CSV table of C-alpha atoms and ligand atoms in Angstrom, one decimal:
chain,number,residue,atom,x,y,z
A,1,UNK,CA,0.0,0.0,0.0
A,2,UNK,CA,1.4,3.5,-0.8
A,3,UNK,CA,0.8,6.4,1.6
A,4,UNK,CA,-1.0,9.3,1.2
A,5,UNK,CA,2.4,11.3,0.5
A,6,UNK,CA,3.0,8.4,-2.3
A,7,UNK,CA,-0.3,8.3,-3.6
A,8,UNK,CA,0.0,12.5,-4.6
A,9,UNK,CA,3.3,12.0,-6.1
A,10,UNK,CA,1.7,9.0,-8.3
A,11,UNK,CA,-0.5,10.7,-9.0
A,12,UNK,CA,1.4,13.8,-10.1
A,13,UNK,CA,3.2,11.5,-13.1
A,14,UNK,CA,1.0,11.7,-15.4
A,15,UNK,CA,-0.6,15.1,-14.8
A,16,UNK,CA,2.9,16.5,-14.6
A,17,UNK,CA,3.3,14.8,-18.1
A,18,UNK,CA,0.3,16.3,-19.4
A,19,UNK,CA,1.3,19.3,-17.8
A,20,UNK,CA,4.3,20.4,-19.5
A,21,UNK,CA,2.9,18.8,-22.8
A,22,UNK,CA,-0.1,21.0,-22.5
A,23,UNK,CA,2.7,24.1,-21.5
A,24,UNK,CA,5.3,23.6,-24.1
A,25,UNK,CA,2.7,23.0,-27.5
A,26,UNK,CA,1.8,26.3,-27.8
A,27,UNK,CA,5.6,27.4,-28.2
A,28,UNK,CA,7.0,24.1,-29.9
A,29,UNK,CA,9.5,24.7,-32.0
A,30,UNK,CA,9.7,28.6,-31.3
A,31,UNK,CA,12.6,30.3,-28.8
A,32,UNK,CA,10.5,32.2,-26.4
A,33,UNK,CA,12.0,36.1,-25.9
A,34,UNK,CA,12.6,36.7,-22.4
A,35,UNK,CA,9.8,38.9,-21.8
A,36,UNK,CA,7.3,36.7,-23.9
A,37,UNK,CA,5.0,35.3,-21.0
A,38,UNK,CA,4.9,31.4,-21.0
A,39,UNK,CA,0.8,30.4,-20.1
A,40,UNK,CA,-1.4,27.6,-20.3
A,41,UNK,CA,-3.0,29.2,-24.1
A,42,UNK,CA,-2.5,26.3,-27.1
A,43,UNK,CA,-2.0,27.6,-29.8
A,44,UNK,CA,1.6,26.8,-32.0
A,45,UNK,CA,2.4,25.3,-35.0
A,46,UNK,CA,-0.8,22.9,-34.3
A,47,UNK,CA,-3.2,25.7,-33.0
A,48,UNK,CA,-3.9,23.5,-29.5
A,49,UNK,CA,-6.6,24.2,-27.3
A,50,UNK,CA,-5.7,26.3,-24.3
A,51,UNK,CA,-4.7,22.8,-22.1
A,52,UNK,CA,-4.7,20.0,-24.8
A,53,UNK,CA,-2.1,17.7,-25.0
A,54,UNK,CA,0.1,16.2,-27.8
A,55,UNK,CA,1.6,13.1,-29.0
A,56,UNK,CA,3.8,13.0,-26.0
A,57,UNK,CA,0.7,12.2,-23.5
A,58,UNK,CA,-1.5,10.7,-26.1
A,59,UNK,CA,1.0,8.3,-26.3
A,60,UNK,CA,2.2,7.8,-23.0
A,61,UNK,CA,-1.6,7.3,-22.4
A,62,UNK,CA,-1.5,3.8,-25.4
A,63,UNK,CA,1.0,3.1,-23.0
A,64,UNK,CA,-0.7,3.4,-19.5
A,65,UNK,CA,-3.7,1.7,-21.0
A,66,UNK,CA,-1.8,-1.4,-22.0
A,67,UNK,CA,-0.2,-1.6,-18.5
A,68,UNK,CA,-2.9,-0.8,-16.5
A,69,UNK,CA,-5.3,-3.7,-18.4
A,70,UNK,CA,-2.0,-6.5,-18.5
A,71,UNK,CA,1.2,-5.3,-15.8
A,72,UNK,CA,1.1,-8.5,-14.4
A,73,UNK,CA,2.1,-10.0,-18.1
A,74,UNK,CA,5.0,-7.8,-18.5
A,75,UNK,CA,6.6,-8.1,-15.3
A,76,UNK,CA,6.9,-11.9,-15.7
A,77,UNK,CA,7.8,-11.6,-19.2
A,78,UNK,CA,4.9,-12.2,-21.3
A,79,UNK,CA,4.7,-10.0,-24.4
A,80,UNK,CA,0.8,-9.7,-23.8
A,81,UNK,CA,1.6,-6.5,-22.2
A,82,UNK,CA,3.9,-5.2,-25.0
A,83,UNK,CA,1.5,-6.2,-27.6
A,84,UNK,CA,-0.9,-4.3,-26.2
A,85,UNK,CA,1.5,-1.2,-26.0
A,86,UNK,CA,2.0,-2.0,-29.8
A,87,UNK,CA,-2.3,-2.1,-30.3
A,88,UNK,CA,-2.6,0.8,-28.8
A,89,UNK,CA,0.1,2.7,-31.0
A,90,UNK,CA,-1.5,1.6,-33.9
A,91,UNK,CA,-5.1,2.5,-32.8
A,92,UNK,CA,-3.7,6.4,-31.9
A,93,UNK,CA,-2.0,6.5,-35.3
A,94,UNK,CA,-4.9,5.4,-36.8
A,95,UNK,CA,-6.5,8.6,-35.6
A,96,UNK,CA,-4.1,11.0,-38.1
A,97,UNK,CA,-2.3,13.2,-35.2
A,98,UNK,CA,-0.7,16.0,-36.5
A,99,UNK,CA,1.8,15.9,-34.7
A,100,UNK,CA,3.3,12.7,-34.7
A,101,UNK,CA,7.5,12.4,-34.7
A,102,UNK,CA,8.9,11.2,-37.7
A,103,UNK,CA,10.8,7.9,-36.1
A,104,UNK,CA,7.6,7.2,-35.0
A,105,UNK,CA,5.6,7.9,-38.1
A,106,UNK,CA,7.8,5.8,-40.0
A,107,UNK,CA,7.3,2.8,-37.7
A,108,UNK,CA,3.9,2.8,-37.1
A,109,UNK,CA,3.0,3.8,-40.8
A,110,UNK,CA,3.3,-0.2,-40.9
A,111,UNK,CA,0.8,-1.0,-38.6
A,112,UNK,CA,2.0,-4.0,-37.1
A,113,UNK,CA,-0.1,-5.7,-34.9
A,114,UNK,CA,2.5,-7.6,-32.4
A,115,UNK,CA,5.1,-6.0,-31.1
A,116,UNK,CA,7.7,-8.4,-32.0
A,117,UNK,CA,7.2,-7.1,-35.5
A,118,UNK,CA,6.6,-3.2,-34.7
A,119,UNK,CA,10.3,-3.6,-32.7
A,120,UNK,CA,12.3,-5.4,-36.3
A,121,UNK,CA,10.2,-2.9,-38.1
A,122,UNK,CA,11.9,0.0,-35.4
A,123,UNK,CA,15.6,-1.6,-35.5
A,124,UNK,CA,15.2,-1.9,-39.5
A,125,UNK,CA,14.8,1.8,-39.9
A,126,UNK,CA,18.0,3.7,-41.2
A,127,UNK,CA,19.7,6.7,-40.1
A,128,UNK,CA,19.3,8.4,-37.1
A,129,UNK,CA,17.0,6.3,-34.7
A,130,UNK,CA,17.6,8.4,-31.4
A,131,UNK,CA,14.7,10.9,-31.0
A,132,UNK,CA,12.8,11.8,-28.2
A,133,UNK,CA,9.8,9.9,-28.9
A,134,UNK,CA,10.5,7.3,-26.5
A,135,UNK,CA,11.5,9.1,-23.9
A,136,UNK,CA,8.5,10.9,-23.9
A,137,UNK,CA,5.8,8.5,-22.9
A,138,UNK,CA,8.1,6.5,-20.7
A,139,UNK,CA,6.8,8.1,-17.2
A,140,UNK,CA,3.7,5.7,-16.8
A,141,UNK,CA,6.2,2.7,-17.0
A,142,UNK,CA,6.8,3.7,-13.4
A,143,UNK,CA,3.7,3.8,-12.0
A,144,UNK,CA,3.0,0.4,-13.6
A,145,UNK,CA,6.5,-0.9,-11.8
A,146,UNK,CA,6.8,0.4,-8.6
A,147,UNK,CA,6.9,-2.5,-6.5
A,148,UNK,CA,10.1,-3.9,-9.2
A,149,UNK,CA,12.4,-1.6,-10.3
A,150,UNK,CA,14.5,-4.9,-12.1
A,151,UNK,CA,11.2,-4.7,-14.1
A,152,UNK,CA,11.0,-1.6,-14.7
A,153,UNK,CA,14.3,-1.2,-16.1
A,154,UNK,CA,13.5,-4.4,-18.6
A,155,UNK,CA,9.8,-3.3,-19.6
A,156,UNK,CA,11.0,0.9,-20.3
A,157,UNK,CA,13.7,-0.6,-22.3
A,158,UNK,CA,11.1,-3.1,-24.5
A,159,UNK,CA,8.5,-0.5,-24.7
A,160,UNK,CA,11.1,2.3,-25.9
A,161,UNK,CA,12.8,-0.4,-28.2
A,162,UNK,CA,9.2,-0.6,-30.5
A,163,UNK,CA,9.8,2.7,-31.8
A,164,UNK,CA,13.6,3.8,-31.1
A,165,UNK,CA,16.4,1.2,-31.6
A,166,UNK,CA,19.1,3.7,-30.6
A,167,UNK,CA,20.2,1.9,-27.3
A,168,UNK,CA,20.9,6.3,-25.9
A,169,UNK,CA,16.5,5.6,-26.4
A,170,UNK,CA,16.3,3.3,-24.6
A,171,UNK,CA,19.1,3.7,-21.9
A,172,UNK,CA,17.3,7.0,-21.3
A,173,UNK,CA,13.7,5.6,-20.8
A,174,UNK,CA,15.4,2.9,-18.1
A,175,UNK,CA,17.1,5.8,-17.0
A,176,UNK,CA,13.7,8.5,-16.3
A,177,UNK,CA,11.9,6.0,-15.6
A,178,UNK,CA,13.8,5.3,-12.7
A,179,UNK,CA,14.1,8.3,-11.5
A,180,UNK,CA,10.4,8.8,-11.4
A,181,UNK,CA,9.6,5.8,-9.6
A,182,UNK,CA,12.8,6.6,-7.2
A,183,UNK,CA,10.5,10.0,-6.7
A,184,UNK,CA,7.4,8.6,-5.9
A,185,UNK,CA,8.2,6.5,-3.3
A,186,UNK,CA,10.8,8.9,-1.7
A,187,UNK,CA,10.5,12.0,-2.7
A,188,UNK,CA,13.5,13.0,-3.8
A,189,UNK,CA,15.3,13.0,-7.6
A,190,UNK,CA,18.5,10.4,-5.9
A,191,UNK,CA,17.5,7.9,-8.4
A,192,UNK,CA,18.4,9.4,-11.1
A,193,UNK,CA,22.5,8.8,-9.6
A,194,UNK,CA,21.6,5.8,-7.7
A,195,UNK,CA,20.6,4.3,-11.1
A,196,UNK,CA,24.1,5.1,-12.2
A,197,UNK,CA,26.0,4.5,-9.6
A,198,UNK,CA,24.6,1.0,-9.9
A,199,UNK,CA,25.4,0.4,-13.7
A,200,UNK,CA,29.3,1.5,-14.4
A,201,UNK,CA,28.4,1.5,-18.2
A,202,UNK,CA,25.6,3.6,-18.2
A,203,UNK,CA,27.6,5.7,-15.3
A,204,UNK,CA,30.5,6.1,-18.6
A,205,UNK,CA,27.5,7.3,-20.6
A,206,UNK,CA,25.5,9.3,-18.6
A,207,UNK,CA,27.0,10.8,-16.1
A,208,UNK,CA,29.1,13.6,-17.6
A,209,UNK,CA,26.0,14.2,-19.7
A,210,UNK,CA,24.1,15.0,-16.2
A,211,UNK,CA,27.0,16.8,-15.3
A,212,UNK,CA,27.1,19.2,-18.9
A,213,UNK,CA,23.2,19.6,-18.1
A,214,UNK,CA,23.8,20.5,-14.6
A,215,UNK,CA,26.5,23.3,-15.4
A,216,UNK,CA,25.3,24.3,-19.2
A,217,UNK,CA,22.9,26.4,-20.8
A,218,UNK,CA,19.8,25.2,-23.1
A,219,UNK,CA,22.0,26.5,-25.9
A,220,UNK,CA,24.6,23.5,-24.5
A,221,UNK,CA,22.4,20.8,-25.7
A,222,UNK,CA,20.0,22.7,-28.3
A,223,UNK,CA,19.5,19.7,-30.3
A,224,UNK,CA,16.3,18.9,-28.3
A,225,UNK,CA,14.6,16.7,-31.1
A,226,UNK,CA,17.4,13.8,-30.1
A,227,UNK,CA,16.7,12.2,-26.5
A,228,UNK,CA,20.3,12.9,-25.0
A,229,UNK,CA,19.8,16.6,-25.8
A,230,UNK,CA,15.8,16.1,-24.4
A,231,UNK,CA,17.2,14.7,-21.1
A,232,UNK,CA,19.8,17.0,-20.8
A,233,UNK,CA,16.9,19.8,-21.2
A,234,UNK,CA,14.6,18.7,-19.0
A,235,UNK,CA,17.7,17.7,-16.3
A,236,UNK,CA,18.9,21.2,-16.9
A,237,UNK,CA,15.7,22.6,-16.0
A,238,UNK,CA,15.6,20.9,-12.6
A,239,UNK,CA,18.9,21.1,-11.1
A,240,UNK,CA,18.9,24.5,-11.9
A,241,UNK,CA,15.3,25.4,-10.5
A,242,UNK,CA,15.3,26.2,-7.1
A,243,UNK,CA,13.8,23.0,-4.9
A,244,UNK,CA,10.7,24.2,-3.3
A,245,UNK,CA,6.8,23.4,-4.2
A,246,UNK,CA,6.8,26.0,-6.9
A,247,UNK,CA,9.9,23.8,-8.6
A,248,UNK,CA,7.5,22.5,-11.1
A,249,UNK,CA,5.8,25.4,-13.2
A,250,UNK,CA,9.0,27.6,-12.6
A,251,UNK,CA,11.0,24.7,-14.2
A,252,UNK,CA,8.6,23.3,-17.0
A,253,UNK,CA,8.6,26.8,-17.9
A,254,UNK,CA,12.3,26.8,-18.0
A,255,UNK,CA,12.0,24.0,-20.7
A,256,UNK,CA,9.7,25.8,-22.7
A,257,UNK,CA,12.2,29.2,-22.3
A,258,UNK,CA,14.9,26.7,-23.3
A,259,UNK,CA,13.0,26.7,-26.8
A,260,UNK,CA,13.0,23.8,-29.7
A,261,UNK,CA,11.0,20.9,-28.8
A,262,UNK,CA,9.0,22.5,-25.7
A,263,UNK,CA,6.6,19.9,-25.5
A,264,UNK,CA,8.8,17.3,-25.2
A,265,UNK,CA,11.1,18.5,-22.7
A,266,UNK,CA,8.5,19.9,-20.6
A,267,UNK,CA,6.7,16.9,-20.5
A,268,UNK,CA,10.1,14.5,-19.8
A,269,UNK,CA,10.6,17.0,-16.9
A,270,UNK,CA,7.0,17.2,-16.1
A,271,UNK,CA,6.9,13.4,-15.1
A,272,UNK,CA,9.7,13.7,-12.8
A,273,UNK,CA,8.4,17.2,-11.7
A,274,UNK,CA,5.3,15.1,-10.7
A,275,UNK,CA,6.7,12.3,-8.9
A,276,UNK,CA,8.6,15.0,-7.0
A,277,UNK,CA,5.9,17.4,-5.7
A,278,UNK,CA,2.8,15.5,-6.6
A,279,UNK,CA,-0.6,16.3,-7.6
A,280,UNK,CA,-0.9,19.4,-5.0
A,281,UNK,CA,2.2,21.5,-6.8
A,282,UNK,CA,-0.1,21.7,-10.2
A,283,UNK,CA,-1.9,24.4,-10.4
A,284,UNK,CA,-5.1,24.2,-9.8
A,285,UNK,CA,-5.6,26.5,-13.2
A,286,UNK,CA,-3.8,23.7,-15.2
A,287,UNK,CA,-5.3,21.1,-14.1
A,288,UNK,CA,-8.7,22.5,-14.5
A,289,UNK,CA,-8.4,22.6,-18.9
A,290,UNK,CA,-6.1,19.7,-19.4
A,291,UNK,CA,-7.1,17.5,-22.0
A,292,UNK,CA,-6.7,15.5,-24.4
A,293,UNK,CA,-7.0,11.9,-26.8
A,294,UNK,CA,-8.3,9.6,-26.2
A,295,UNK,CA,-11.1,12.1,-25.0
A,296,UNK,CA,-9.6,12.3,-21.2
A,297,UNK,CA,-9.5,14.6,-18.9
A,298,UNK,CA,-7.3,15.1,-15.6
A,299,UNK,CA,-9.8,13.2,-13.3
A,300,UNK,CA,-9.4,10.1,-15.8
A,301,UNK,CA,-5.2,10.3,-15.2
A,302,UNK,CA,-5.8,10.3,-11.7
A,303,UNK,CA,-8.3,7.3,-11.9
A,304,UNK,CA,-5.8,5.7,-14.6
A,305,UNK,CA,-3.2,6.1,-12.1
A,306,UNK,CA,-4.6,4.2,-9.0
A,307,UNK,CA,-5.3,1.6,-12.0
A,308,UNK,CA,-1.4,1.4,-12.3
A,309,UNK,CA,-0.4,1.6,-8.7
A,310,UNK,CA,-2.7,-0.7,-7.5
A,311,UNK,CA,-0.8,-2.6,-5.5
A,312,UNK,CA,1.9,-1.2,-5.2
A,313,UNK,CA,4.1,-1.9,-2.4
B,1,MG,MG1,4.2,16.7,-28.9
C-alpha cells in the first residue's frame, strides 16, 4: 500500500506529463524572448486548445492503458503487455495526429499488430533512430512498476525499443523512468545517480552528460529533437530550478524558455516534476483545462493512475 504522500506524487506523473505537454505545445518549436510570458494558451504550430495535450501524452496514455489492463504479463515476461503497447500505438496512429514524430511515423506507418514485428520494423529503420519519442511516454512505466524496479528497467527498455532502436533511447527511458519511480516513493530526484551508480556502463555514458546539463545552458544541448539533448533539457531545467513546491511550473517553464522541442522536454521533466511534488504543486488553473486523446480529462489520469499503482508496495 502507498501512503497518502506516495499516492499524490503517483498521481502527479502523469498530470505533470500532461502538464508540461499542454505548456510547451503552444511554443513548440519557437525560442521564447525573455519577456514573452509562458501560459497555459494552445496555440503553435498545431493551434492547440488552451490545455490540450500532444503526442507525447496521447502516447504515454496507449501506454498506460496497456499496463494498466496486462502489468502482471509484462513483469513476468509475457509479451501480452507489450502487444498491447504496440495495439494501442497503432489504434492512436490510426486517428491521423498531426503531430506525430517522424521515427515514430515511419514505424507505425506499418501497422504491425505484435510488437515483435513493430520492434524489427523500429531496428530496420535507417539513419538516425535516437529521438525523443520514446523518452517521452516512458513516465507511466513507473507507475506500472513500482513495486520492481528490475522490471521496470527491462519493460521501459522493450516499450522504448518498439519505436527507437538507438540503445541512448532506450538507456534513457530505463534511466527517467527510474528516476520517477525513485520519486514517488521517496520524494526525492536520488535515483536518477543511484541508477548510475549502480550500472558503471551507463555511469560512462550518462553521467558527464548530467554533469554538462547541470552546469550548461539550453543552448549546450539545443539539439532537443534527439533524446540525449531532451534529457539533458529537461535535467537542466531541474537542477537549476530552485527545490521548493513552486519547482515544477517555474521549471517546466524553464524548458519551454529553453526553446526547440517545448513539449517534449517539458513533459520529460513534467513526469519527474510530478513524482517530485505531486498532484498538489499543479496548479489548480492547469489542471482545470487539461485535455486530451483519447477524450480524457485530468480526473481520468488520476483514476488511470490508481489503476497502475494498485498494489503497489
Ligand atoms: Mg508533442
Amino acid at each position: 500500500m502507498l501512503r497518502t504522500d506516495q499516492v499524490d506524487r503517483a498521481e502527479g506523473v502523469l498530470l505533470g506529463t500532461a502538464a508540461g505537454d499542454a505548456l510547451g505545445a503552444g511554443y513548440e518549436f519557437g525560442y521564447p524572448t525573455a519577456d514573452q510570458e509562458i501560459a497555459m494558451i494552445g496555440g503553435g504550430p498545431f493551434d492547440w486548445a488552451p490545455g490540450e495535450w500532444t503526442d507525447d501524452t496521447s502516447m504515454a496514455l496507449c501506454v498506460a492503458d496497456a499496463l494498466a489492463a496486462e502489468s502482471d504479463a509484462l513483469a513476468t515476461g509475457s509479451v501480452g503487455a507489450l502487444n498491447a503497447v504496440a495495439t494501442n500505438f497503432v489504434t492512436w496512429y490510426d486517428t491521423r495526429p498531426p503531430d506525430i514524430g517522424n521515427q515514430t511515423r515511419s514505424v507505425l506507418s506499418h501497422r504491425d499488430s505484435s510488437a515483435d514485428a513493430m520492434t524489427r520494423r523500429a531496428a530496420g529503420l535507417s539513419g538516425r533512430t535516437g529521438g525523443n519519442g520514446s523518452l517521452m511516454r516512458t513516465a507511466p512505466v513507473s507507475l506500472a512498476f513500482l513495486h520492481d524496479e528490475r522490471g521496470l528497467v527491462d519493460a521501459a527498455t522493450s516499450i522504448s525499443a518498439l519505436t527507437h532502436s538507438d540503445p541512448q533511447a532506450g538507456e534513457a527511458c530505463a534511466l527517467w523512468s527510474v528516476a520517477i519511480r525513485h520519486a514517488v516513493l521517496h520524494g526525492t530526484y536520488d535515483g536518477l545517480r543511484l541508477a548510475l551508480s549502480a550500472d558503471p556502463a551507463l555511469s560512462h555514458t550518462w553521467s558527464p552528460l548530467l554533469d554538462a546539463a547541470e552546469a550548461g545552458t539550453p543552448a549546450d544541448f539545443a539539439n532537443n529533437g534527439w533524446v540525449v539533448h531532451a534529457l539533458q533539457t529537461a535535467w537542466w531545467a531541474i537542477a537549476t530550478t530552485e527545490e521548493d513546491e513552486r519547482q515544477l511550473p517555474h521549471a517546466l517553464e524553464k524548458c519551454v524558455r529553453a526553446g526547440g522541442d517545448t513539449d517534449t522536454t517539458a513533459a520529460i521533466a513534467g513526469g519527474l516534476l510530478g513524482a517530485r511534488w505531486g498532484r498538489s504543486a499543479i496548479p489548480p488553473e492547469w489542471i482545470d483545462v487539461l485535455h486530451g486523446y483519447p477524450g480524457r480529462r485530468a480526473a481520468d489520469l488520476i483514476s488511470l493512475t490508481h489503476t497502475l499503482t494498485d498494489g503497489a508496495s
